[in-house]
């Protein structure tokens, strides 16, 4: 193989370059590891070593279609044990270890939890499974004008653990990316 060809093969071994050469543009946002700086920093710096995947005590980190790790809350909740972050040798996170005070005030992901119209209670069928899973009592039920108690969220108190997502029999709960997220 010529020197030029060898260099090309070496460059394409870089995951972010492979994606570029395939001409693929991601339109779907993925939930990466908690507190990553942003998607661009993550996908350009992540080597796809998979150390974070094997380190997760909840087994909720999986590979996306391009081989990058993402969180799948349908598999369970995030305990914020930080093992994924500690296992990563790349500078993908924003001051997690050095700026503890900043971290406490910063959301792990730029997302908001929402309950869709697929919710059983919203369709007048009794269900409160999500409330029973939420340790911080973020999800409350009130009758409002319905004969069945209706769920409401106090997003400010949500820890983003995702425990309620797996509990929902209707797959009605999801984290949606904030509008300002690029
Ligand atoms: S440990 Fe870091 S570099 Fe390795 S796959 Fe996870 S995020 Fe990427
Ligand atoms: S678990 Fe799902 S279906 Fe049941 S009340 Fe909560 S959001 Fe609605
Ligand atoms: S993601 Fe938020 S609402 Fe859902 S269980 Fe965790 S703290 Fe409660």
Coordinates of C-alpha atoms and ligand atoms in Angstrom, one line a residue:
X1 CA 0.0 0.0 0.0
X2 CA 1.3 3.5 -0.8
X3 CA 2.1 6.0 1.9
X4 CA -0.9 8.1 0.8
X5 CA -3.3 5.2 1.1
X6 CA -1.9 4.3 4.5
X7 CA -2.6 7.8 5.8
X8 CA -6.1 7.7 4.5
X9 CA -6.8 4.4 6.2
X10 CA -5.4 5.8 9.4
X11 CA -7.5 8.9 9.3
X12 CA -10.7 6.9 8.6
X13 CA -10.0 4.9 11.8
X14 CA -11.1 8.0 13.6
X15 CA -14.9 7.6 14.4
X16 CA -15.8 11.2 13.8
X17 CA -14.0 11.2 10.4
X18 CA -15.6 7.9 9.4
X19 CA -19.0 9.5 9.9
X20 CA -18.0 12.5 7.9
X21 CA -16.8 10.4 5.0
X22 CA -20.0 8.5 4.9
X23 CA -21.7 11.9 4.4
X24 CA -24.2 11.4 7.2
X25 CA -25.6 14.3 9.0
X26 CA -27.2 13.5 12.4
X27 CA -30.6 15.1 12.8
X28 CA -31.7 13.2 15.9
X29 CA -30.3 14.3 19.3
X30 CA -29.0 11.6 21.5
X31 CA -28.6 11.6 25.3
X32 CA -24.9 11.2 25.7
X33 CA -23.2 10.7 29.1
X34 CA -24.2 13.1 31.8
X35 CA -22.5 16.5 31.8
X36 CA -20.7 16.2 28.4
X37 CA -19.7 19.6 27.1
X38 CA -21.8 19.4 24.0
X39 CA -22.5 17.0 21.1
X40 CA -19.8 18.3 18.8
X41 CA -17.1 18.0 21.5
X42 CA -18.4 14.6 22.4
X43 CA -18.5 13.0 18.9
X44 CA -15.2 14.5 17.9
X45 CA -13.4 13.5 21.0
X46 CA -15.0 10.1 21.9
X47 CA -12.8 7.2 20.7
X48 CA -15.6 4.7 21.0
X49 CA -13.5 2.7 23.4
X50 CA -16.6 1.5 25.2
X51 CA -15.1 1.8 28.7
X52 CA -18.1 3.9 29.8
X53 CA -20.5 1.2 28.6
X54 CA -18.9 -1.5 30.6
X55 CA -18.5 0.8 33.7
X56 CA -22.2 1.7 34.0
X57 CA -23.7 0.0 37.1
X58 CA -27.2 0.4 35.7
X59 CA -26.4 -0.9 32.2
X60 CA -28.2 1.9 30.5
X61 CA -25.3 3.0 28.2
X62 CA -25.5 1.5 24.7
X63 CA -24.0 2.2 21.3
X64 CA -25.9 4.4 18.9
X65 CA -26.0 3.6 15.2
X66 CA -22.6 5.2 14.7
X67 CA -21.0 3.4 17.6
X68 CA -21.0 6.3 20.0
X69 CA -22.3 5.7 23.5
X70 CA -25.8 7.0 24.4
X71 CA -28.1 6.7 27.4
X72 CA -31.2 4.5 27.0
X73 CA -33.6 5.2 29.8
X74 CA -35.9 2.4 28.6
X75 CA -33.3 0.1 30.2
X76 CA -33.3 1.7 33.7
X77 CA -32.3 4.8 35.6
X78 CA -29.2 6.8 36.1
X79 CA -27.9 6.8 39.6
X80 CA -25.3 9.5 38.9
X81 CA -22.6 7.2 40.2
X82 CA -20.1 9.0 37.8
X83 CA -18.4 5.7 36.9
X84 CA -18.8 6.4 33.2
X85 CA -17.2 9.8 33.6
X86 CA -14.3 8.4 35.7
X87 CA -13.7 5.6 33.1
X88 CA -13.4 8.1 30.2
X89 CA -9.9 9.4 29.5
X90 CA -11.0 12.0 27.0
X91 CA -11.8 15.7 27.9
X92 CA -15.5 15.4 27.1
X93 CA -17.0 16.7 30.3
X94 CA -17.4 20.2 31.7
X95 CA -15.6 20.5 35.0
X96 CA -17.3 17.5 36.6
X97 CA -14.5 16.9 39.0
X98 CA -13.1 20.4 39.6
X99 CA -16.3 22.5 39.7
X100 CA -18.5 20.7 42.2
X101 CA -20.6 23.8 42.9
X102 CA -21.2 24.4 39.3
X103 CA -22.1 20.8 38.7
X104 CA -24.8 20.9 41.4
X105 CA -26.6 23.7 39.6
X106 CA -26.2 22.3 36.1
X107 CA -28.5 19.8 34.5
X108 CA -26.9 16.5 33.4
X109 CA -28.6 16.9 30.1
X110 CA -30.2 19.9 28.3
X111 CA -33.6 18.3 28.3
X112 CA -37.0 18.6 29.9
X113 CA -39.2 15.7 30.9
X114 CA -42.6 15.5 29.2
X115 CA -45.7 13.3 29.4
X116 CA -47.3 12.7 26.0
X117 CA -51.0 12.2 25.2
X118 CA -50.3 8.4 25.2
X119 CA -50.6 8.5 29.0
X120 CA -53.3 6.2 30.3
X121 CA -54.5 8.8 32.9
X122 CA -54.9 11.4 30.2
X123 CA -57.1 8.9 28.4
X124 CA -59.2 8.4 31.5
X125 CA -57.7 5.0 32.5
X126 CA -56.4 4.9 36.0
X127 CA -52.6 4.7 36.3
X128 CA -50.0 6.2 38.6
X129 CA -47.0 4.0 37.9
X130 CA -44.7 6.9 37.2
X131 CA -45.4 8.6 40.5
X132 CA -44.6 5.5 42.4
X133 CA -41.1 5.4 40.8
X134 CA -40.2 9.0 41.5
X135 CA -38.3 9.4 44.7
X136 CA -38.3 13.1 44.6
X137 CA -42.1 13.4 44.2
X138 CA -41.8 15.4 41.0
X139 CA -44.9 13.7 39.5
X140 CA -48.1 14.6 41.2
X141 CA -51.7 13.6 40.5
X142 CA -54.7 15.8 40.8
X143 CA -58.3 15.4 39.7
X144 CA -58.5 18.7 37.9
X145 CA -61.7 18.4 35.9
X146 CA -61.4 14.7 35.3
X147 CA -62.8 11.6 37.0
X148 CA -59.3 10.1 36.9
X149 CA -56.3 11.8 38.6
X150 CA -54.1 13.6 36.0
X151 CA -50.3 13.7 36.2
X152 CA -48.3 17.0 36.3
X153 CA -44.6 17.6 36.6
X154 CA -42.5 20.0 38.6
X155 CA -39.5 20.0 36.3
X156 CA -37.4 22.2 38.7
X157 CA -37.2 19.3 41.2
X158 CA -36.5 16.6 38.6
X159 CA -33.1 15.1 39.0
X160 CA -33.2 13.6 35.5
X161 CA -32.7 10.1 36.9
X162 CA -35.1 8.7 34.3
X163 CA -36.7 6.1 36.6
X164 CA -40.2 7.1 35.6
X165 CA -39.5 6.4 31.9
X166 CA -39.1 2.6 32.2
X167 CA -42.1 2.4 34.6
X168 CA -44.6 3.8 32.1
X169 CA -46.6 1.0 30.4
X170 CA -47.5 3.4 27.5
X171 CA -44.0 4.7 26.7
X172 CA -45.5 8.1 27.3
X173 CA -42.6 9.7 29.2
X174 CA -39.6 11.1 27.5
X175 CA -36.8 13.7 27.8
X176 CA -37.1 16.2 25.1
X177 CA -34.2 18.5 24.2
X178 CA -34.6 22.1 25.1
X179 CA -35.3 24.4 22.2
X180 CA -32.0 26.3 22.6
X181 CA -30.0 23.2 22.3
X182 CA -28.0 23.1 19.1
Ligands
LIG1 S1 -15.2 6.1 27.8 FE1 -15.1 8.2 26.8 S2 -14.0 7.8 24.9 FE2 -14.6 5.8 25.7 S3 -16.6 5.3 24.6 FE3 -17.1 6.3 26.6 S4 -17.3 8.5 26.2 FE4 -16.1 7.6 24.4
LIG2 S1 -47.0 5.7 34.1 FE1 -47.3 6.5 32.0 S2 -49.5 5.9 31.6 FE2 -49.2 5.8 33.8 S3 -49.9 7.8 34.6 FE3 -47.6 7.9 34.3 S4 -47.3 8.8 32.2 FE4 -49.5 8.1 32.4
LIG3 S1 -36.7 11.6 35.9 FE1 -37.5 13.2 37.3 S2 -39.7 12.8 37.4 FE2 -38.7 10.9 36.6 S3 -38.4 9.6 38.4 FE3 -36.5 10.9 38.0 S4 -36.7 12.7 39.3 FE4 -38.8 11.8 39.1

